[in-house]
Coordinates of C-alpha atoms and ligand atoms in Angstrom, one line a residue:
X1 CA -52.0 -37.7 123.6
X2 CA -53.3 -35.0 121.4
X3 CA -49.9 -34.2 119.9
X4 CA -49.5 -37.7 118.6
X5 CA -51.0 -38.0 115.1
X6 CA -51.0 -41.4 113.5
X7 CA -49.2 -41.6 110.2
X8 CA -51.8 -41.3 107.4
X9 CA -50.9 -44.6 105.8
X10 CA -50.4 -47.9 107.6
X11 CA -46.7 -48.3 107.3
X12 CA -46.7 -52.0 107.6
X13 CA -48.3 -52.3 104.3
X14 CA -45.1 -51.1 102.7
X15 CA -43.1 -53.4 104.7
X16 CA -45.1 -56.4 103.6
X17 CA -45.1 -55.6 100.0
X18 CA -41.8 -53.9 99.3
X19 CA -39.5 -54.8 102.1
X20 CA -40.7 -58.0 103.7
X21 CA -38.5 -59.6 106.4
X22 CA -36.4 -62.2 104.7
X23 CA -34.3 -63.4 107.5
X24 CA -35.4 -65.6 110.4
X25 CA -32.2 -65.2 112.5
X26 CA -32.1 -62.1 114.7
X27 CA -29.4 -59.5 114.2
X28 CA -27.9 -57.0 116.6
X29 CA -27.1 -53.3 116.4
X30 CA -23.5 -53.6 117.5
X31 CA -20.6 -51.3 117.9
X32 CA -20.7 -50.5 114.2
X33 CA -24.5 -50.7 113.6
X34 CA -25.8 -53.6 111.7
X35 CA -23.4 -55.4 109.5
X36 CA -23.8 -58.6 107.5
X37 CA -24.0 -60.0 103.9
X38 CA -25.6 -57.3 101.8
X39 CA -28.4 -59.4 100.4
X40 CA -29.8 -59.9 103.9
X41 CA -30.2 -56.2 104.6
X42 CA -33.1 -54.9 102.5
X43 CA -35.8 -55.0 105.3
X44 CA -33.3 -53.8 107.9
X45 CA -32.5 -50.7 105.9
X46 CA -36.2 -49.9 105.4
X47 CA -36.8 -50.2 109.1
X48 CA -33.7 -48.1 109.9
X49 CA -35.4 -45.5 107.6
X50 CA -38.5 -45.6 109.8
X51 CA -36.5 -45.5 113.1
X52 CA -34.4 -42.6 111.8
X53 CA -37.6 -40.5 111.3
X54 CA -38.8 -41.4 114.7
X55 CA -35.5 -40.4 116.2
X56 CA -35.4 -37.2 114.3
X57 CA -38.9 -36.3 115.4
X58 CA -38.0 -37.1 119.0
X59 CA -34.9 -35.0 118.9
X60 CA -36.5 -32.4 116.7
X61 CA -33.3 -32.5 114.6
X62 CA -31.8 -34.0 111.5
X63 CA -30.5 -37.5 111.8
X64 CA -28.1 -39.4 109.5
X65 CA -28.1 -42.8 108.0
X66 CA -24.8 -44.2 106.7
X67 CA -24.7 -47.4 104.5
X68 CA -21.4 -49.0 104.7
X69 CA -19.5 -52.1 106.0
X70 CA -16.3 -50.1 106.3
X71 CA -13.3 -52.5 106.0
X72 CA -15.3 -55.7 105.5
X73 CA -15.4 -57.5 102.2
X74 CA -17.2 -56.0 99.3
X75 CA -20.2 -58.4 99.5
X76 CA -20.9 -57.3 103.1
X77 CA -22.9 -54.1 103.9
X78 CA -24.2 -52.4 106.9
X79 CA -26.0 -49.4 108.4
X80 CA -25.6 -47.1 111.3
X81 CA -27.6 -44.1 112.5
X82 CA -25.9 -40.7 113.2
X83 CA -27.2 -38.5 116.1
X84 CA -27.8 -34.8 115.9
X85 CA -24.2 -33.6 116.8
X86 CA -22.8 -36.0 114.2
X87 CA -22.1 -38.6 116.9
X88 CA -23.0 -42.3 117.1
X89 CA -26.5 -43.3 117.9
X90 CA -27.2 -43.0 121.7
X91 CA -26.8 -46.3 123.3
X92 CA -30.3 -46.6 124.7
X93 CA -31.7 -46.5 121.2
X94 CA -29.4 -49.3 120.0
X95 CA -31.8 -51.7 121.6
X96 CA -34.7 -50.1 119.7
X97 CA -32.8 -50.5 116.5
X98 CA -32.3 -54.2 117.3
X99 CA -36.0 -54.6 118.1
X100 CA -37.0 -52.8 114.9
X101 CA -34.8 -55.0 112.8
X102 CA -36.0 -58.3 114.4
X103 CA -39.8 -58.0 114.8
X104 CA -42.0 -59.8 112.3
X105 CA -43.6 -57.7 109.5
X106 CA -47.0 -57.9 111.3
X107 CA -45.5 -56.4 114.5
X108 CA -43.9 -53.5 112.9
X109 CA -46.8 -51.1 113.3
X110 CA -47.2 -52.0 116.9
X111 CA -43.5 -51.4 117.7
X112 CA -43.7 -48.0 116.0
X113 CA -46.7 -47.2 118.3
X114 CA -44.8 -48.4 121.3
X115 CA -41.8 -46.2 120.7
X116 CA -44.1 -43.2 120.0
X117 CA -45.8 -43.8 123.2
X118 CA -42.6 -44.4 125.2
X119 CA -41.0 -41.2 124.2
X120 CA -44.1 -39.2 123.5
X121 CA -42.8 -38.5 120.0
X122 CA -44.6 -35.7 118.1
X123 CA -45.6 -37.1 114.8
X124 CA -46.3 -33.8 113.1
X125 CA -42.7 -32.4 112.6
X126 CA -41.3 -32.4 109.2
X127 CA -37.8 -33.9 109.6
X128 CA -34.8 -34.3 107.4
X129 CA -32.8 -37.5 107.2
X130 CA -29.3 -37.4 105.6
X131 CA -28.4 -40.6 103.8
X132 CA -24.9 -41.5 102.6
X133 CA -23.4 -44.6 101.1
X134 CA -20.0 -46.1 100.4
X135 CA -18.9 -47.5 97.0
X136 CA -20.3 -51.1 97.5
X137 CA -22.3 -52.2 94.5
X138 CA -25.2 -53.2 96.9
X139 CA -25.3 -49.7 98.4
X140 CA -27.7 -47.9 95.9
X141 CA -30.5 -50.4 96.3
X142 CA -30.1 -50.5 100.0
X143 CA -30.1 -46.8 100.1
X144 CA -33.4 -46.9 98.2
X145 CA -34.8 -49.1 101.0
X146 CA -33.8 -46.6 103.6
X147 CA -35.5 -43.8 101.7
X148 CA -38.7 -45.9 101.4
X149 CA -38.7 -46.2 105.2
X150 CA -38.2 -42.4 105.6
X151 CA -40.9 -41.5 103.2
X152 CA -43.3 -44.1 104.8
X153 CA -43.3 -42.0 108.0
X154 CA -43.4 -38.7 106.1
X155 CA -39.8 -37.8 106.7
X156 CA -37.7 -36.0 104.0
X157 CA -34.7 -38.0 102.8
X158 CA -31.6 -36.0 101.7
X159 CA -29.4 -38.2 99.4
X160 CA -25.8 -37.3 99.7
X161 CA -24.9 -40.1 97.3
X162 CA -21.4 -41.7 97.8
X163 CA -19.6 -40.1 100.7
X164 CA -17.2 -41.2 103.4
X165 CA -18.7 -42.0 106.7
X166 CA -17.1 -39.0 108.4
X167 CA -18.5 -36.7 105.6
X168 CA -22.0 -37.9 106.5
X169 CA -21.4 -37.2 110.1
X170 CA -20.1 -33.8 109.2
X171 CA -23.3 -33.0 107.2
X172 CA -25.5 -33.9 110.0
X173 CA -23.6 -31.7 112.4
X174 CA -23.7 -28.8 109.9
X175 CA -27.4 -29.1 109.5
X176 CA -28.1 -29.2 113.2
X177 CA -25.9 -26.3 114.1
X178 CA -27.6 -24.2 111.3
X179 CA -24.3 -24.2 109.4
X180 CA -22.2 -22.9 112.3
X181 CA -20.1 -26.1 112.0
X182 CA -19.8 -25.7 108.3
X183 CA -21.8 -25.9 105.1
X184 CA -23.5 -29.3 104.8
X185 CA -22.4 -30.0 101.3
X186 CA -19.3 -31.8 99.9
X187 CA -18.0 -28.5 98.6
X188 CA -18.5 -27.0 102.1
X189 CA -16.5 -29.9 103.6
X190 CA -13.6 -29.5 101.2
X191 CA -13.6 -25.8 101.7
X192 CA -13.5 -26.0 105.5
X193 CA -10.7 -28.6 105.7
X194 CA -8.5 -27.5 102.8
X195 CA -8.9 -23.8 103.8
X196 CA -7.6 -24.4 107.3
X197 CA -4.9 -26.7 106.1
X198 CA -3.6 -24.2 103.5
X199 CA -3.6 -21.4 106.2
X200 CA -1.7 -23.7 108.7
X201 CA 0.9 -24.6 106.0
X202 CA 1.2 -21.3 104.0
X203 CA 4.2 -19.9 105.9
X204 CA 6.2 -23.0 105.5
X205 CA 5.0 -23.9 102.0
X206 CA 8.2 -22.8 100.2
X207 CA 10.8 -24.3 102.5
X208 CA 9.0 -27.6 103.0
X209 CA 11.8 -29.7 101.3
X210 CA 14.7 -27.3 101.9
X211 CA 16.6 -26.0 104.9
X212 CA 17.0 -28.1 108.0
X213 CA 13.6 -29.8 107.8
X214 CA 13.4 -33.5 107.2
X215 CA 9.7 -33.1 106.1
X216 CA 9.0 -34.0 102.5
X217 CA 5.7 -32.9 101.0
X218 CA 5.1 -36.2 99.2
X219 CA 2.8 -38.9 100.5
X220 CA 1.8 -42.3 99.0
X221 CA -1.9 -42.8 99.6
X222 CA -3.8 -46.2 99.6
X223 CA -7.4 -45.6 98.9
X224 CA -8.5 -49.3 99.7
X225 CA -10.3 -49.1 96.3
X226 CA -13.2 -47.4 98.1
X227 CA -14.7 -44.0 98.8
X228 CA -11.4 -42.7 100.2
X229 CA -9.9 -43.1 96.8
X230 CA -12.7 -41.2 95.1
X231 CA -12.8 -38.3 97.6
X232 CA -9.0 -37.8 97.9
X233 CA -9.1 -36.5 94.2
X234 CA -11.0 -33.4 95.5
X235 CA -8.1 -32.8 97.9
X236 CA -5.4 -33.4 95.3
X237 CA -6.8 -30.7 93.1
X238 CA -7.2 -28.2 95.9
X239 CA -3.9 -28.9 97.8
X240 CA -1.7 -28.5 94.8
X241 CA 2.0 -28.3 95.7
X242 CA 1.5 -27.9 99.4
X243 CA 0.9 -31.6 99.7
X244 CA 1.6 -33.9 96.8
X245 CA -0.6 -36.9 97.4
X246 CA 0.0 -39.9 95.1
X247 CA -3.1 -42.0 94.9
X248 CA -3.0 -45.8 94.6
X249 CA -5.8 -48.5 94.9
X250 CA -8.6 -46.7 93.0
X251 CA -10.2 -49.6 91.2
X252 CA -13.7 -49.1 89.9
X253 CA -16.9 -49.8 91.8
X254 CA -17.9 -53.5 91.7
X255 CA -14.6 -54.9 90.8
X256 CA -14.4 -56.9 93.9
X257 CA -11.2 -55.1 95.0
X258 CA -12.6 -53.0 97.8
X259 CA -10.4 -53.5 100.9
X260 CA -8.9 -56.6 99.2
X261 CA -5.2 -56.9 100.3
X262 CA -5.1 -53.2 100.9
X263 CA -6.5 -50.4 103.1
X264 CA -6.0 -49.5 106.7
X265 CA -7.4 -52.6 108.3
X266 CA -5.3 -54.9 106.2
X267 CA -2.2 -53.0 106.9
X268 CA -2.8 -52.8 110.6
X269 CA -4.0 -56.4 111.1
X270 CA -1.3 -58.0 108.9
X271 CA 1.4 -55.5 109.8
X272 CA 2.2 -55.6 106.1
X273 CA 2.6 -53.3 103.1
X274 CA -0.6 -53.3 101.0
X275 CA -0.8 -54.5 97.4
X276 CA -0.9 -51.8 94.8
X277 CA 1.4 -49.3 96.4
X278 CA 4.9 -49.1 95.0
X279 CA 7.6 -50.1 97.4
X280 CA 9.9 -47.1 97.8
X281 CA 12.4 -47.1 100.7
X282 CA 11.8 -44.6 103.5
X283 CA 8.9 -42.9 101.7
X284 CA 5.8 -41.9 103.9
X285 CA 2.7 -43.9 103.0
X286 CA -0.8 -44.1 104.4
X287 CA -3.8 -46.3 104.1
X288 CA -7.5 -45.5 104.7
X289 CA -10.2 -48.0 105.1
X290 CA -13.3 -48.7 103.0
X291 CA -15.3 -45.9 104.3
X292 CA -12.4 -43.6 105.1
X293 CA -12.9 -43.3 108.8
X294 CA -9.5 -44.8 109.8
X295 CA -6.0 -44.2 108.8
X296 CA -2.6 -45.7 109.5
X297 CA 0.9 -44.5 108.3
X298 CA 3.9 -46.7 107.5
X299 CA 7.1 -47.1 105.5
X300 CA 9.6 -49.6 104.3
X301 CA 13.2 -49.0 105.4
X302 CA 16.3 -49.7 103.3
X303 CA 16.5 -53.2 104.7
X304 CA 12.9 -53.7 103.5
X305 CA 11.7 -53.8 107.0
X306 CA 8.0 -52.7 107.5
X307 CA 7.3 -49.9 110.0
X308 CA 3.8 -49.2 111.1
X309 CA 2.6 -45.9 112.6
X310 CA -0.9 -46.7 113.8
X311 CA -3.6 -45.0 115.8
X312 CA -1.4 -44.9 118.9
X313 CA 1.3 -43.1 117.1
X314 CA -1.1 -40.6 115.6
X315 CA -2.6 -40.0 119.0
X316 CA 0.7 -39.3 120.7
X317 CA 1.8 -37.0 117.9
X318 CA -1.4 -35.0 118.1
X319 CA -1.5 -34.8 121.9
X320 CA 2.2 -33.8 122.1
X321 CA 1.7 -31.1 119.5
X322 CA -1.5 -29.7 121.1
X323 CA 0.3 -29.6 124.4
X324 CA 3.2 -27.7 122.9
X325 CA 0.9 -25.2 121.4
X326 CA -1.1 -24.8 124.5
X327 CA 2.0 -24.1 126.5
X328 CA 2.9 -21.4 123.9
X329 CA -0.4 -19.7 124.4
X330 CA -0.1 -19.8 128.1
X331 CA -3.8 -20.7 128.4
X332 CA -4.7 -23.4 130.8
X333 CA -6.9 -25.9 129.2
X334 CA -7.3 -29.5 130.4
X335 CA -6.1 -31.9 127.7
X336 CA -6.6 -35.7 127.9
X337 CA -5.9 -38.7 125.7
X338 CA -8.4 -41.6 125.5
X339 CA -7.2 -45.0 124.4
X340 CA -8.6 -48.6 124.6
X341 CA -6.8 -51.7 126.1
X342 CA -5.4 -52.3 122.6
X343 CA -3.1 -49.3 122.8
X344 CA 0.5 -50.3 122.9
X345 CA 1.9 -50.2 126.4
X346 CA 4.8 -48.1 125.2
X347 CA 2.5 -45.4 123.9
X348 CA 0.7 -45.2 127.2
X349 CA 4.0 -44.9 129.1
X350 CA 5.3 -42.3 126.7
X351 CA 2.3 -40.1 126.9
X352 CA 1.8 -40.3 130.7
X353 CA 5.5 -40.3 131.8
X354 CA 7.2 -38.2 129.1
X355 CA 4.4 -35.9 127.8
X356 CA 2.6 -35.8 131.2
X357 CA -0.7 -35.9 129.5
X358 CA -3.4 -37.8 131.4
X359 CA -4.6 -41.0 129.7
X360 CA -8.0 -42.7 130.2
X361 CA -8.7 -46.2 129.0
X362 CA -12.3 -47.2 127.8
X363 CA -14.0 -50.1 126.2
X364 CA -13.5 -50.8 122.4
X365 CA -15.8 -48.8 120.1
X366 CA -15.8 -45.3 119.0
X367 CA -18.8 -44.2 121.0
X368 CA -17.0 -45.1 124.3
X369 CA -13.9 -43.1 123.3
X370 CA -15.9 -40.1 122.0
X371 CA -18.0 -40.0 125.1
X372 CA -15.0 -40.0 127.4
X373 CA -13.2 -37.4 125.4
X374 CA -16.0 -34.9 126.0
X375 CA -15.0 -34.9 129.6
X376 CA -11.9 -32.8 128.8
X377 CA -11.7 -29.4 127.4
X378 CA -9.6 -30.9 124.7
X379 CA -10.0 -34.6 124.3
X380 CA -7.9 -36.6 121.9
X381 CA -9.1 -40.1 121.2
X382 CA -7.8 -42.9 119.1
X383 CA -8.1 -46.6 118.7
X384 CA -4.9 -48.5 117.8
X385 CA -6.7 -49.4 114.5
X386 CA -6.5 -45.8 113.4
X387 CA -9.9 -44.5 114.2
X388 CA -9.9 -41.2 116.1
X389 CA -10.1 -37.5 116.3
X390 CA -9.9 -34.5 118.7
X391 CA -13.0 -32.9 120.4
X392 CA -12.8 -29.3 121.8
X393 CA -15.4 -28.0 124.3
X394 CA -17.0 -24.7 123.5
X395 CA -15.2 -23.2 126.6
X396 CA -11.8 -24.2 125.0
X397 CA -12.8 -22.6 121.7
X398 CA -14.1 -19.4 123.4
X399 CA -10.8 -19.0 125.4
X400 CA -8.7 -19.4 122.3
X401 CA -10.8 -16.9 120.3
X402 CA -10.6 -14.4 123.1
X403 CA -6.8 -14.9 123.3
X404 CA -6.3 -14.0 119.6
X405 CA -7.6 -10.5 120.3
X406 CA -6.1 -10.1 123.8
X407 CA -3.6 -7.2 123.6
X408 CA -2.1 -8.2 127.0
X409 CA -0.8 -11.3 125.4
X410 CA 2.5 -11.5 123.4
X411 CA 2.5 -12.0 119.6
X412 CA 3.8 -15.5 120.2
X413 CA 0.9 -16.3 122.5
X414 CA -1.7 -14.9 120.1
X415 CA -0.2 -16.7 117.1
X416 CA -0.2 -20.0 119.0
X417 CA -3.9 -19.5 119.8
X418 CA -4.7 -18.6 116.2
X419 CA -2.9 -21.7 115.1
X420 CA -4.9 -23.8 117.5
X421 CA -8.1 -22.3 116.1
X422 CA -7.0 -23.3 112.6
X423 CA -6.2 -26.8 113.7
X424 CA -9.7 -27.1 115.0
X425 CA -11.0 -26.4 111.5
X426 CA -8.8 -29.1 109.9
X427 CA -10.2 -31.5 112.4
X428 CA -13.5 -33.3 111.9
X429 CA -14.7 -33.3 115.5
X430 CA -17.8 -35.4 114.9
X431 CA -16.0 -38.7 114.3
X432 CA -12.7 -40.2 113.2
X433 CA -12.0 -39.0 109.7
X434 CA -9.1 -40.5 107.8
X435 CA -8.5 -37.6 105.4
X436 CA -8.9 -34.9 108.1
X437 CA -6.5 -36.9 110.4
X438 CA -4.1 -37.2 107.5
X439 CA -4.1 -33.4 107.0
X440 CA -3.6 -33.0 110.7
X441 CA -0.6 -35.4 110.8
X442 CA 1.0 -33.7 107.7
X443 CA 0.6 -30.3 109.3
X444 CA 2.2 -31.4 112.5
X445 CA 5.1 -33.3 110.8
X446 CA 5.8 -30.2 108.7
X447 CA 5.7 -27.9 111.7
X448 CA 8.1 -30.1 113.4
X449 CA 10.4 -30.6 110.4
X450 CA 9.9 -34.3 110.8
X451 CA 9.5 -37.2 108.4
X452 CA 8.1 -40.5 109.4
X453 CA 11.4 -41.8 110.9
X454 CA 11.6 -38.8 113.3
X455 CA 8.1 -39.4 114.3
X456 CA 8.8 -43.1 114.9
X457 CA 11.8 -42.3 117.1
X458 CA 9.6 -40.9 119.9
X459 CA 9.2 -44.3 121.5
X460 CA 9.6 -48.0 120.7
X461 CA 6.5 -50.2 120.4
X462 CA 6.4 -53.3 122.5
X463 CA 6.0 -56.4 120.2
X464 CA 2.3 -57.5 120.3
X465 CA 0.1 -60.1 118.8
X466 CA -3.6 -60.3 118.2
X467 CA -5.3 -63.7 118.0
X468 CA -8.9 -65.0 117.3
X469 CA -10.3 -67.9 119.2
X470 CA -13.6 -69.6 118.1
X471 CA -15.8 -70.8 121.0
X472 CA -19.3 -72.2 120.9
X473 CA -20.8 -69.1 122.6
X474 CA -18.7 -66.0 122.7
X475 CA -21.1 -64.4 125.3
X476 CA -19.7 -66.7 128.0
X477 CA -16.8 -64.3 128.1
X478 CA -17.6 -61.2 130.0
X479 CA -15.2 -58.4 131.0
X480 CA -14.9 -55.3 133.3
X481 CA -12.5 -52.4 133.7
X482 CA -12.5 -51.3 130.1
X483 CA -12.3 -54.9 129.0
X484 CA -9.0 -55.5 130.8
X485 CA -10.3 -58.0 133.2
X486 CA -12.2 -61.1 132.4
X487 CA -15.1 -61.8 134.8
X488 CA -16.5 -65.0 133.4
X489 CA -15.9 -67.9 133.0
X490 CA -14.7 -67.9 136.6
X491 CA -11.0 -68.7 137.1
X492 CA -10.0 -67.7 133.5
X493 CA -8.6 -64.3 134.6
X494 CA -6.5 -66.0 137.4
X495 CA -5.0 -68.2 134.7
X496 CA -4.3 -65.3 132.4
X497 CA -2.6 -63.5 135.3
X498 CA -0.4 -66.5 136.0
X499 CA 0.6 -66.6 132.3
X500 CA 1.4 -62.9 132.2
X501 CA 3.6 -63.1 135.2
X502 CA 6.0 -65.3 133.3
X503 CA 6.9 -62.6 130.7
X504 CA 8.8 -59.5 131.0
X505 CA 6.6 -56.5 130.3
X506 CA 3.8 -59.0 129.7
X507 CA 0.2 -57.8 129.3
X508 CA -2.7 -59.7 127.9
X509 CA -6.5 -59.5 127.9
X510 CA -9.4 -61.3 126.1
X511 CA -12.9 -59.9 125.0
X512 CA -15.7 -61.1 122.8
X513 CA -15.6 -59.4 119.4
X514 CA -18.5 -57.1 118.7
X515 CA -18.3 -57.6 115.0
X516 CA -17.4 -61.2 114.5
X517 CA -18.4 -64.5 116.2
X518 CA -15.1 -65.0 117.9
X519 CA -13.1 -64.0 121.0
X520 CA -10.1 -61.7 120.5
X521 CA -6.9 -62.2 122.5
X522 CA -4.3 -59.4 122.8
X523 CA -0.8 -60.0 124.1
X524 CA 2.3 -57.9 124.3
X525 CA 5.7 -58.5 125.9
X526 CA 9.3 -57.4 125.7
X527 CA 10.3 -59.5 122.7
X528 CA 8.5 -60.8 119.6
X529 CA 8.8 -64.5 120.7
X530 CA 7.5 -63.7 124.1
X531 CA 4.5 -61.8 122.8
X532 CA 3.6 -64.7 120.4
X533 CA 4.0 -67.3 123.1
X534 CA 1.9 -65.3 125.5
X535 CA -0.8 -64.8 123.0
X536 CA -0.9 -68.5 122.2
X537 CA -0.9 -69.6 125.8
X538 CA -3.8 -67.2 126.7
X539 CA -5.7 -68.3 123.6
X540 CA -5.3 -72.0 124.6
X541 CA -6.7 -71.2 128.1
X542 CA -9.7 -69.4 126.5
X543 CA -10.2 -72.4 124.2
X544 CA -10.0 -74.9 127.2
X545 CA -12.1 -72.9 129.7
X546 CA -14.6 -71.2 127.5
X547 CA -15.8 -74.0 125.2
X548 CA -13.4 -73.7 122.2
X549 CA -14.4 -75.3 118.9
X550 CA -12.4 -76.4 115.9
X551 CA -8.6 -76.7 116.1
X552 CA -6.8 -75.5 119.2
X553 CA -4.9 -72.1 118.8
X554 CA -1.5 -72.5 117.3
X555 CA 1.7 -70.3 117.3
X556 CA 1.3 -67.7 114.6
X557 CA 3.4 -68.3 111.5
Ligands
16G1 C1 -16.1 -51.4 115.2 C2 -15.9 -50.1 115.9 C3 -14.5 -49.9 116.1 C4 -13.9 -51.1 116.8 C5 -14.2 -52.4 116.1 C6 -13.9 -53.5 117.1 C7 -17.1 -48.1 115.5 C8 -17.6 -47.1 114.5 N1 -16.4 -49.0 115.0 O1 -15.7 -51.5 113.9 O2 -14.3 -48.7 116.8 O3 -12.5 -50.9 116.9 O4 -15.6 -52.5 116.0 O5 -14.3 -54.6 116.5 O6 -17.4 -48.0 116.6 P1 -14.4 -56.0 117.3 O7 -15.4 -55.8 118.4 O8 -14.7 -57.0 116.3 O9 -13.0 -56.2 117.9
MG2 MG1 -14.3 -47.7 108.8

């Protein structure tokens, strides 16, 4: 292979001396990349730097490396690679990432040779690797390890410093589209999102809290003491009076407060108001997670009852609005919504029966949703946990662009097309983006003259319960049909079916977690008590039939 040039320096020498493998136990590139205690990750980061260069050379494109452990505790960290369009690393390379992380130091050179041979990777290209990190105190040194890996294979690292995960995805997409997607700088990102938001909301700016609109342009924002708190300040400055964001949970780096009793994951998992945000009745609040790729909304009513508007709510709000606008344009584009089995049954019923938007259900994990969404001209995808976005095919964008200049259309049709084009610019299509999603939700609420109560009134969530069961080996549980059916251990699904049939509107499924060493059990039913009972009964079956360890599952408090 004449095009394959060996790197000038033997890379394994760096690995031995600077980033020796410190852990014996294997780790796996899972749904969110590698994630574990930060002090176990130095050599993994170095090796991901190497792999990023190989991937970049193979794709002849810029690749991203994001250092974050999202909503996990501050002492954890993690890493994931970002592919050329700003999407998650292609699945077939996840296995390579796992191999790279787990081989001994003395095998590193041979595995590099193996991958070069397998893909015929040209080792002559000069490639760029965009590196970003969250606010964890361990992130700077881990980022240095990634850079050492990039340099060892003669790649060029571009250090974006502390950025949100979706910002890093955006930078990669910008670079690989030669700036067609936007300018690959933080400033470019703010300019694109804020510019579109202000255009969309300009006409209604003055009457936002007057007239017959229920919309109030005030939002309480929980930054989870992470990067989302840092970056929202850039938006506060630029949005001015159009949207008054009040920032809470902006503790300093290294205070141990990251995601602690706050943030989107805390609010969604505990269905509880976060610490650090003032309790004000009927005021719209939102929480983002530690790397700002997830968002949930909520409020407390006058009886101090907590109301959550999660990813399902955001998805239905967006899909409904896009459908409305599309109808106004008169352009026929196929619009679909992608959910996972965790989506509340009431949301699926609302979207299919009432809004008549087709829904597809896929396995947990952003890559599955994103991939499926690309099958539609406009694909809206959201996980119930608040991660999601909208992707538009080029054909959809082209049709809309043509419509804005089509004199055979009415003004109303052209305006609706123009509005859709501006909405596309508010949206970070590369991956779920908490702040971009927030701007989109605010735009829609304002346009509809809604506050959070009107939004909630669209449908009523079925009570649901999520439980964790610890078993000796979670891999004994395997599933099919987008994780809704349990294949092994044999007989477990029949037992689950029998339990479900006892409850009105009962639905339940079990799956091994991709991020924790446990099995997750989801149950929903017509009432709170029934959902709880179903969850416990299914959990006990899992415990009995799949090798439960520790105490048997109990009814949640
Ligand atoms: C990861 C996934 C998230 C998924 C979660 C499920 C990405 C970027 N993140 O955080 O989408 O909801 O895992 O966790 O794909 P689980 O497997 O532990 O339930
Ligand atoms: Mg996250």
